[in-house]
CSV table of C-alpha atoms in Angstrom, one decimal:
chain,number,residue,atom,x,y,z
A,1,MET,CA,-5.7,4.8,-23.2
A,2,GLU,CA,-2.7,2.7,-21.9
A,3,MET,CA,-3.6,-0.6,-20.2
A,4,LEU,CA,-1.3,-2.2,-17.6
A,5,TRP,CA,-1.4,-5.9,-17.6
A,6,LEU,CA,0.9,-8.3,-15.8
A,7,GLY,CA,1.0,-12.0,-16.7
A,8,VAL,CA,2.5,-14.4,-14.2
A,9,ARG,CA,3.3,-18.0,-14.7
A,10,ASN,CA,1.4,-20.6,-12.7
A,11,LEU,CA,3.2,-21.6,-9.5
A,12,GLY,CA,3.9,-25.1,-10.7
A,13,ASN,CA,1.8,-28.3,-11.5
A,14,GLY,CA,-1.4,-26.9,-10.2
A,15,SER,CA,-0.1,-26.5,-6.7
A,16,THR,CA,-1.5,-23.8,-4.5
A,17,THR,CA,0.3,-20.7,-3.6
A,18,ARG,CA,0.4,-21.9,0.0
A,19,THR,CA,2.2,-25.1,-1.0
A,20,VAL,CA,4.9,-23.0,-2.8
A,21,MET,CA,5.2,-20.8,0.3
A,22,ARG,CA,5.9,-23.8,2.5
A,23,ARG,CA,8.6,-25.1,0.2
A,24,PHE,CA,12.1,-24.2,1.3
A,25,PHE,CA,14.4,-23.6,-1.6
A,26,SER,CA,17.9,-24.4,-0.5
A,27,THR,CA,20.2,-22.7,-3.0
A,28,SER,CA,23.4,-20.8,-2.8
A,29,SER,CA,22.5,-18.4,-5.6
A,30,PHE,CA,21.1,-14.9,-4.9
A,31,ILE,CA,18.9,-12.7,-7.0
A,32,THR,CA,20.6,-9.4,-6.9
A,33,ILE,CA,18.7,-6.2,-7.6
A,34,SER,CA,19.6,-2.5,-7.5
A,35,GLY,CA,17.6,-0.1,-5.4
A,36,GLU,CA,19.4,2.9,-6.8
A,37,LYS,CA,16.5,4.2,-8.8
A,38,GLY,CA,13.7,3.4,-6.4
A,39,GLY,CA,12.6,3.8,-2.9
A,40,GLY,CA,11.0,1.7,-0.1
A,41,GLN,CA,8.6,-0.1,-2.4
A,42,ILE,CA,11.4,-2.1,-3.9
A,43,VAL,CA,12.4,-3.2,-0.5
A,44,ARG,CA,8.9,-4.1,0.6
A,45,ASN,CA,7.8,-6.0,-2.5
A,46,SER,CA,11.1,-7.8,-3.0
A,47,PHE,CA,11.4,-9.0,0.6
A,48,SER,CA,7.8,-10.3,0.6
A,49,LEU,CA,8.2,-12.1,-2.7
A,50,ALA,CA,11.5,-13.6,-1.7
A,51,ALA,CA,10.1,-14.9,1.6
A,52,LEU,CA,7.0,-16.4,-0.1
A,53,LEU,CA,8.9,-18.0,-3.0
A,54,GLY,CA,12.0,-19.0,-0.9
A,55,LYS,CA,14.5,-17.1,-3.0
A,56,ASN,CA,17.7,-15.7,-1.7
A,57,LEU,CA,17.8,-11.9,-2.2
A,58,ARG,CA,20.5,-9.2,-2.3
A,59,ILE,CA,19.5,-5.6,-2.6
A,60,GLU,CA,22.4,-3.2,-3.4
A,61,ASN,CA,22.4,0.6,-3.4
A,62,VAL,CA,19.2,0.8,-1.3
A,63,ARG,CA,17.5,4.2,-2.0
A,64,ALA,CA,20.9,5.5,-3.2
A,65,ASN,CA,19.3,8.5,-5.0
A,66,ARG,CA,17.3,9.7,-2.0
A,67,ASP,CA,18.3,12.6,0.3
A,68,ASN,CA,18.8,10.1,3.2
A,69,PRO,CA,19.9,6.9,1.4
A,70,GLY,CA,19.9,3.4,2.8
A,71,LEU,CA,17.5,1.7,5.0
A,72,LYS,CA,15.3,3.8,7.2
A,73,LEU,CA,13.7,2.6,10.4
A,74,GLN,CA,10.5,2.0,8.4
A,75,HIS,CA,12.2,-0.5,6.2
A,76,LEU,CA,14.3,-2.1,8.9
A,77,VAL,CA,11.3,-2.9,11.0
A,78,GLY,CA,9.5,-4.4,8.0
A,79,ILE,CA,12.3,-6.7,6.7
A,80,SER,CA,13.1,-7.8,10.3
A,81,PHE,CA,9.5,-9.0,10.8
A,82,VAL,CA,9.4,-10.8,7.4
A,83,SER,CA,12.7,-12.5,8.2
A,84,SER,CA,11.5,-13.6,11.7
A,85,LEU,CA,8.3,-14.9,10.2
A,86,CYS,CA,10.1,-17.3,7.9
A,87,ASN,CA,13.1,-18.0,10.1
A,88,GLY,CA,15.4,-16.2,7.7
A,89,LYS,CA,18.9,-14.8,7.8
A,90,LEU,CA,19.6,-11.1,7.4
A,91,LYS,CA,22.9,-9.4,6.7
A,92,GLY,CA,23.4,-5.6,6.5
A,93,ALA,CA,20.2,-5.0,8.3
A,94,TYR,CA,20.9,-1.7,10.1
A,95,LEU,CA,19.9,1.9,9.8
A,96,ALA,CA,21.3,3.7,6.7
A,97,SER,CA,22.6,0.4,5.3
A,98,LYS,CA,22.8,0.5,1.5
A,99,ASN,CA,23.3,-3.3,1.0
A,100,VAL,CA,21.3,-6.0,2.5
A,101,THR,CA,21.0,-9.8,1.9
A,102,PHE,CA,18.1,-12.1,2.9
A,103,GLU,CA,18.0,-15.9,3.0
A,104,PRO,CA,14.5,-17.0,3.8
A,105,GLY,CA,13.8,-20.2,5.7
A,106,LYS,CA,10.7,-22.2,6.6
A,107,PHE,CA,7.7,-20.2,7.6
A,108,ASN,CA,6.6,-20.4,11.2
A,109,GLN,CA,3.4,-22.4,11.2
A,110,THR,CA,2.5,-22.2,14.9
A,111,LYS,CA,2.5,-18.6,16.1
A,112,LYS,CA,-0.9,-16.9,15.4
A,113,LYS,CA,-0.4,-13.4,16.9
A,114,TYR,CA,2.3,-10.8,16.4
A,115,THR,CA,2.9,-7.3,17.7
A,116,ILE,CA,5.3,-4.9,16.0
A,117,SER,CA,6.3,-1.8,17.9
A,118,THR,CA,8.0,0.8,15.9
A,119,GLY,CA,9.6,4.2,16.5
A,120,VAL,CA,9.2,7.8,15.4
A,121,GLY,CA,8.2,8.3,11.8
A,122,VAL,CA,7.1,4.8,11.0
A,123,SER,CA,3.8,4.4,9.2
A,124,VAL,CA,1.6,1.4,10.0
A,125,THR,CA,0.1,1.5,6.6
A,126,LEU,CA,3.5,1.0,4.9
A,127,LEU,CA,4.3,-1.8,7.4
A,128,ALA,CA,1.1,-3.5,6.4
A,129,GLN,CA,2.3,-3.5,2.8
A,130,ILE,CA,5.3,-5.7,3.5
A,131,CYS,CA,3.6,-7.8,6.2
A,132,LEU,CA,0.2,-8.6,4.6
A,133,PRO,CA,1.4,-10.7,1.6
A,134,CYS,CA,3.4,-13.0,3.9
A,135,LEU,CA,0.4,-13.7,6.1
A,136,ILE,CA,-2.2,-14.6,3.5
A,137,PHE,CA,-0.9,-18.1,2.7
A,138,ARG,CA,-0.4,-19.5,6.2
A,139,SER,CA,-2.4,-22.5,7.5
A,140,PHE,CA,-4.5,-20.4,9.8
A,141,PRO,CA,-5.7,-16.8,10.5
A,142,THR,CA,-3.1,-14.4,11.8
A,143,THR,CA,-3.6,-11.4,14.1
A,144,LEU,CA,-1.1,-8.6,13.6
A,145,ILE,CA,-0.9,-5.5,15.8
A,146,LEU,CA,1.1,-2.7,14.3
A,147,LYS,CA,2.1,0.2,16.5
A,148,GLY,CA,3.2,3.5,14.9
A,149,ALA,CA,1.7,6.4,13.0
A,150,THR,CA,-1.7,5.9,11.4
A,151,ASN,CA,-1.6,9.2,9.5
A,152,ILE,CA,1.7,10.6,8.4
A,153,LYS,CA,3.2,12.4,5.4
A,154,SER,CA,4.8,10.4,2.5
A,155,ALA,CA,2.7,7.3,3.3
A,156,PRO,CA,-0.9,6.1,2.6
A,157,GLN,CA,-3.3,7.3,5.3
A,158,PHE,CA,-5.3,4.9,7.4
A,159,GLU,CA,-8.4,5.9,5.4
A,160,ASP,CA,-6.7,4.6,2.3
A,161,LEU,CA,-6.0,1.3,3.9
A,162,ILE,CA,-9.5,0.7,5.2
A,163,GLY,CA,-11.5,2.4,2.5
A,164,VAL,CA,-9.7,1.6,-0.7
A,165,LEU,CA,-6.9,-1.0,-0.5
A,166,LYS,CA,-8.9,-3.4,1.6
A,167,PRO,CA,-11.9,-3.6,-0.8
A,168,THR,CA,-9.5,-3.8,-3.8
A,169,LEU,CA,-7.6,-6.7,-2.3
A,170,GLU,CA,-10.9,-8.5,-1.6
A,171,LYS,CA,-11.3,-8.8,-5.3
A,172,PHE,CA,-8.3,-11.1,-5.2
A,173,GLY,CA,-10.0,-13.2,-2.6
A,174,ILE,CA,-8.0,-11.8,0.3
A,175,ASP,CA,-10.0,-11.7,3.5
A,176,PHE,CA,-8.8,-9.5,6.3
A,177,SER,CA,-10.2,-7.1,8.9
A,178,VAL,CA,-8.7,-3.8,10.1
A,179,VAL,CA,-9.4,-2.1,13.4
A,180,LEU,CA,-8.2,1.3,14.4
A,181,ASN,CA,-7.1,0.9,18.0
A,182,GLN,CA,-5.5,4.3,18.4
A,183,ARG,CA,-5.1,7.1,15.8
A,184,SER,CA,-1.7,8.7,15.8
A,185,VAL,CA,-1.0,11.7,13.6
A,186,ASN,CA,2.7,12.3,12.8
A,187,SER,CA,3.5,10.3,16.0
A,188,GLU,CA,4.5,6.7,16.9
A,189,GLN,CA,1.8,6.3,19.5
A,190,GLY,CA,-1.0,4.8,17.3
A,191,ALA,CA,-2.0,1.2,16.6
A,192,ILE,CA,-4.1,-0.8,14.3
A,193,LYS,CA,-5.1,-4.5,14.4
A,194,LEU,CA,-5.2,-6.7,11.3
A,195,VAL,CA,-6.8,-10.2,11.3
A,196,VAL,CA,-5.7,-11.9,8.1
A,197,LYS,CA,-7.6,-15.1,7.1
A,198,ASN,CA,-5.6,-17.8,5.3
A,199,SER,CA,-6.1,-18.4,1.6
A,200,ASP,CA,-5.1,-21.3,-0.7
A,201,TYR,CA,-4.6,-19.0,-3.7
A,202,LEU,CA,-5.3,-15.6,-5.1
A,203,LYS,CA,-7.8,-14.9,-7.9
A,204,PRO,CA,-6.6,-12.8,-10.9
A,205,ILE,CA,-8.5,-9.5,-11.3
A,206,LYS,CA,-9.7,-7.7,-14.4
A,207,LEU,CA,-10.5,-4.1,-13.9
A,208,LEU,CA,-10.7,-2.7,-17.4
A,209,HIS,CA,-13.7,-0.3,-17.3
A,210,ARG,CA,-14.0,2.6,-14.9
A,211,GLY,CA,-17.7,3.0,-15.6
A,212,LYS,CA,-19.9,5.9,-14.4
A,213,ILE,CA,-18.9,7.8,-11.3
A,214,THR,CA,-21.6,7.3,-8.7
A,215,SER,CA,-20.1,9.3,-5.8
A,216,ILE,CA,-17.2,11.5,-4.7
A,217,GLN,CA,-16.7,12.1,-1.0
A,218,SER,CA,-14.2,14.6,0.3
A,219,ARG,CA,-13.3,14.3,3.9
A,220,ALA,CA,-10.8,16.7,5.6
A,221,PHE,CA,-9.3,15.7,8.9
A,222,VAL,CA,-7.6,17.8,11.6
A,223,CYS,CA,-5.9,17.0,14.8
A,224,GLY,CA,-4.8,20.1,16.8
A,225,PHE,CA,-6.2,22.4,14.1
A,226,THR,CA,-9.7,23.9,13.6
A,227,LEU,CA,-12.7,22.7,11.6
A,228,ASN,CA,-12.3,25.9,9.5
A,229,ASP,CA,-8.9,24.7,8.5
A,230,ALA,CA,-10.5,21.4,7.4
A,231,LYS,CA,-13.2,23.3,5.4
A,232,ILE,CA,-10.5,25.2,3.6
A,233,MET,CA,-9.0,21.9,2.4
A,234,ASN,CA,-12.4,20.7,1.2
A,235,LEU,CA,-13.3,23.9,-0.6
A,236,ALA,CA,-9.9,23.9,-2.4
A,237,ALA,CA,-10.4,20.3,-3.4
A,238,LYS,CA,-13.8,21.1,-4.8
A,239,GLU,CA,-12.4,24.1,-6.7
A,240,THR,CA,-9.8,21.9,-8.4
A,241,LEU,CA,-12.3,19.1,-9.2
A,242,LEU,CA,-14.5,21.6,-10.9
A,243,THR,CA,-11.7,22.2,-13.4
A,244,PHE,CA,-12.1,18.6,-14.4
A,245,PHE,CA,-15.9,18.3,-14.3
A,246,GLU,CA,-18.5,21.0,-15.0
A,247,ASN,CA,-21.0,19.8,-12.3
A,248,LEU,CA,-20.0,17.8,-9.3
A,249,ASP,CA,-23.7,17.3,-8.4
A,250,ASP,CA,-23.8,14.7,-11.1
A,251,PHE,CA,-21.5,12.6,-9.0
A,252,ASN,CA,-23.3,13.0,-5.6
A,253,PHE,CA,-20.4,15.1,-4.4
A,254,SER,CA,-20.2,15.6,-0.6
A,255,MET,CA,-17.8,17.2,1.9
A,256,GLU,CA,-17.2,16.4,5.6
A,257,GLU,CA,-14.9,18.1,8.1
A,258,ILE,CA,-13.7,15.8,11.0
A,259,ASP,CA,-11.9,16.9,14.1
A,260,THR,CA,-9.9,14.0,15.6
A,261,THR,CA,-8.1,16.0,18.3
A,262,LYS,CA,-9.9,14.4,21.3
A,263,THR,CA,-9.4,10.9,20.1
A,264,SER,CA,-5.9,11.1,18.5
A,265,ARG,CA,-2.4,11.6,19.5
A,266,GLY,CA,0.0,14.0,17.8
A,267,LYS,CA,-0.9,16.9,15.5
A,268,GLY,CA,-1.5,17.3,11.8
A,269,ALA,CA,-4.1,17.6,9.0
A,270,TRP,CA,-4.9,15.7,5.9
A,271,ILE,CA,-7.6,15.3,3.2
A,272,ASN,CA,-9.0,12.1,1.8
A,273,ILE,CA,-11.2,12.1,-1.4
A,274,VAL,CA,-12.8,8.9,-2.5
A,275,ALA,CA,-14.6,8.3,-5.8
A,276,LYS,CA,-16.8,5.2,-6.5
A,277,THR,CA,-18.2,4.0,-9.8
A,278,ASP,CA,-20.9,1.7,-11.0
A,279,THR,CA,-18.3,-1.0,-12.0
A,280,GLU,CA,-17.2,-1.2,-8.3
A,281,CYS,CA,-14.0,0.8,-8.9
A,282,ILE,CA,-12.8,2.8,-5.9
A,283,LEU,CA,-10.2,5.5,-6.4
A,284,THR,CA,-8.7,7.8,-3.8
A,285,ALA,CA,-6.4,10.7,-3.3
A,286,SER,CA,-4.9,11.7,0.1
A,287,ILE,CA,-2.6,14.6,0.9
A,288,THR,CA,-1.2,15.7,4.2
A,289,VAL,CA,-0.7,19.4,5.1
A,290,ASN,CA,2.9,20.4,4.7
A,291,SER,CA,5.1,22.0,7.3
A,292,ASN,CA,4.1,25.5,6.0
A,293,LEU,CA,0.5,24.7,7.0
A,294,ASP,CA,-0.8,25.4,3.5
A,295,PHE,CA,-4.3,23.9,3.8
A,296,VAL,CA,-5.3,25.3,0.4
A,297,GLU,CA,-2.4,23.6,-1.4
A,298,ALA,CA,-3.3,20.3,0.3
A,299,GLY,CA,-6.8,20.5,-1.0
A,300,TRP,CA,-5.7,21.6,-4.5
A,301,ASN,CA,-3.2,18.7,-4.8
A,302,ALA,CA,-5.7,16.1,-3.6
A,303,GLY,CA,-8.4,17.3,-6.1
A,304,ALA,CA,-5.9,17.4,-8.9
A,305,MET,CA,-4.6,13.9,-8.2
A,306,LEU,CA,-8.0,12.3,-8.2
A,307,GLY,CA,-9.3,14.4,-11.1
A,308,ARG,CA,-6.4,13.2,-13.3
A,309,ASP,CA,-7.1,9.6,-12.5
A,310,LEU,CA,-10.8,10.0,-13.2
A,311,VAL,CA,-10.6,11.8,-16.5
A,312,ASN,CA,-8.0,9.2,-17.6
A,313,PHE,CA,-10.6,6.5,-16.9
A,314,SER,CA,-8.2,4.7,-14.6
A,315,THR,CA,-9.8,1.8,-12.7
A,316,LEU,CA,-7.5,2.2,-9.8
A,317,ASP,CA,-5.8,5.4,-8.5
A,318,ILE,CA,-2.2,6.0,-9.1
A,319,CYS,CA,-1.1,5.0,-5.6
A,320,ILE,CA,-3.1,1.8,-5.3
A,321,GLN,CA,-1.9,0.7,-8.8
A,322,ASP,CA,1.6,0.4,-7.4
A,323,GLN,CA,0.4,-1.5,-4.3
A,324,VAL,CA,-1.5,-4.2,-6.1
A,325,ILE,CA,1.2,-5.3,-8.5
A,326,ILE,CA,2.6,-7.8,-6.0
A,327,TYR,CA,-0.8,-9.4,-5.6
A,328,MET,CA,-1.2,-9.5,-9.4
A,329,ALA,CA,2.2,-11.4,-9.5
A,330,LEU,CA,1.0,-13.9,-6.8
A,331,ALA,CA,-2.4,-14.5,-8.4
A,332,LYS,CA,-3.0,-17.7,-10.4
A,333,GLY,CA,-3.6,-16.3,-13.9
A,334,THR,CA,-3.3,-13.0,-15.7
A,335,SER,CA,-4.6,-9.8,-14.1
A,336,GLU,CA,-5.4,-6.6,-16.0
A,337,ILE,CA,-6.1,-3.1,-14.8
A,338,GLN,CA,-6.7,0.1,-16.6
A,339,ILE,CA,-4.1,2.8,-15.7
A,340,GLY,CA,-5.1,5.6,-18.0
A,341,THR,CA,-2.2,7.5,-19.5
A,342,THR,CA,0.2,7.7,-16.6
A,343,PHE,CA,2.9,5.0,-16.3
A,344,THR,CA,5.2,5.9,-13.4
A,345,LYS,CA,8.7,4.8,-12.5
A,346,HIS,CA,7.1,3.2,-9.4
A,347,LYS,CA,5.0,0.9,-11.5
A,348,ALA,CA,7.8,0.1,-13.9
A,349,ASN,CA,10.0,-0.9,-10.9
A,350,ALA,CA,7.3,-2.9,-9.2
A,351,ILE,CA,6.6,-4.9,-12.4
A,352,HIS,CA,10.3,-5.4,-13.2
A,353,PHE,CA,11.1,-6.8,-9.8
A,354,ALA,CA,8.0,-8.9,-9.6
A,355,GLN,CA,8.9,-10.5,-12.9
A,356,LEU,CA,12.5,-11.0,-11.8
A,357,LEU,CA,11.5,-12.7,-8.5
A,358,THR,CA,8.6,-14.8,-9.9
A,359,GLY,CA,10.5,-15.8,-13.1
């Protein structure tokens, strides 16, 4: 099995991470990186690290190989918030921009509450990824209200944030709460509230043993569709998981169909499967139903995604692995996680740029 580990130097003379964040590095030099071979994660992680470490940043060829290259609204909203949080300077910050520069300044140490209103197609879970690292090391707790889609394709679902990412980040010593104010499916009319408590430093994590699977829960959600559609997703996911494991009863497998139509805005459907182990590992797979309304395919894909991670003895699922690398880079010490046999370009990019910005 292949093990991912990322060692990061101490942040200097025993000083806390918060002290480093408060320091303002006045330098004319820029760290220049190319976003040609990556997507939004390069933008999110690089901006967060540059702001925290006070390093001038230039990203060229942003998302150059994507169908719609350049900055999307999702990225523009996120980098604008980070820049405002640290009184930074942005150039090239506009829709479809392929080159952007960022000069961070001193972090605001007085404002305790922020609200970010977004537009169509902006995921609050992706916004949380760029905002959260920048709020951890402030001198006081911060309240952040994010308005946008809570459940949308090509982004982590709200259930991934609350059920998997949150408990994983708690292992680093990160303490934050998440409240769903309004669910919004493929719409900009939702909202979540995060309350992020301040920390002096992050603890390194070591997740090297998956352990025994203690439970697998498959939940299928619909908004504007029927519970039968949700059941189709669950049964398809179960069918696929049975190709990986002979008997799901050994893992306390359960299914639940949830209709959110009366409490949500928008329309859509998605499936979220969560596995837990006796070593406190939590792995998930979430898939949204595509425009062809293929509920069976969504269930199959979710089951296959989680099944692969579990049989590879990964201690974090393939999506969460990418998201924790920035916290591994900020932690004081060496963190290690077991990734099984899959090493994606996303992970390679996340590690490369974390090393570049923290080096």
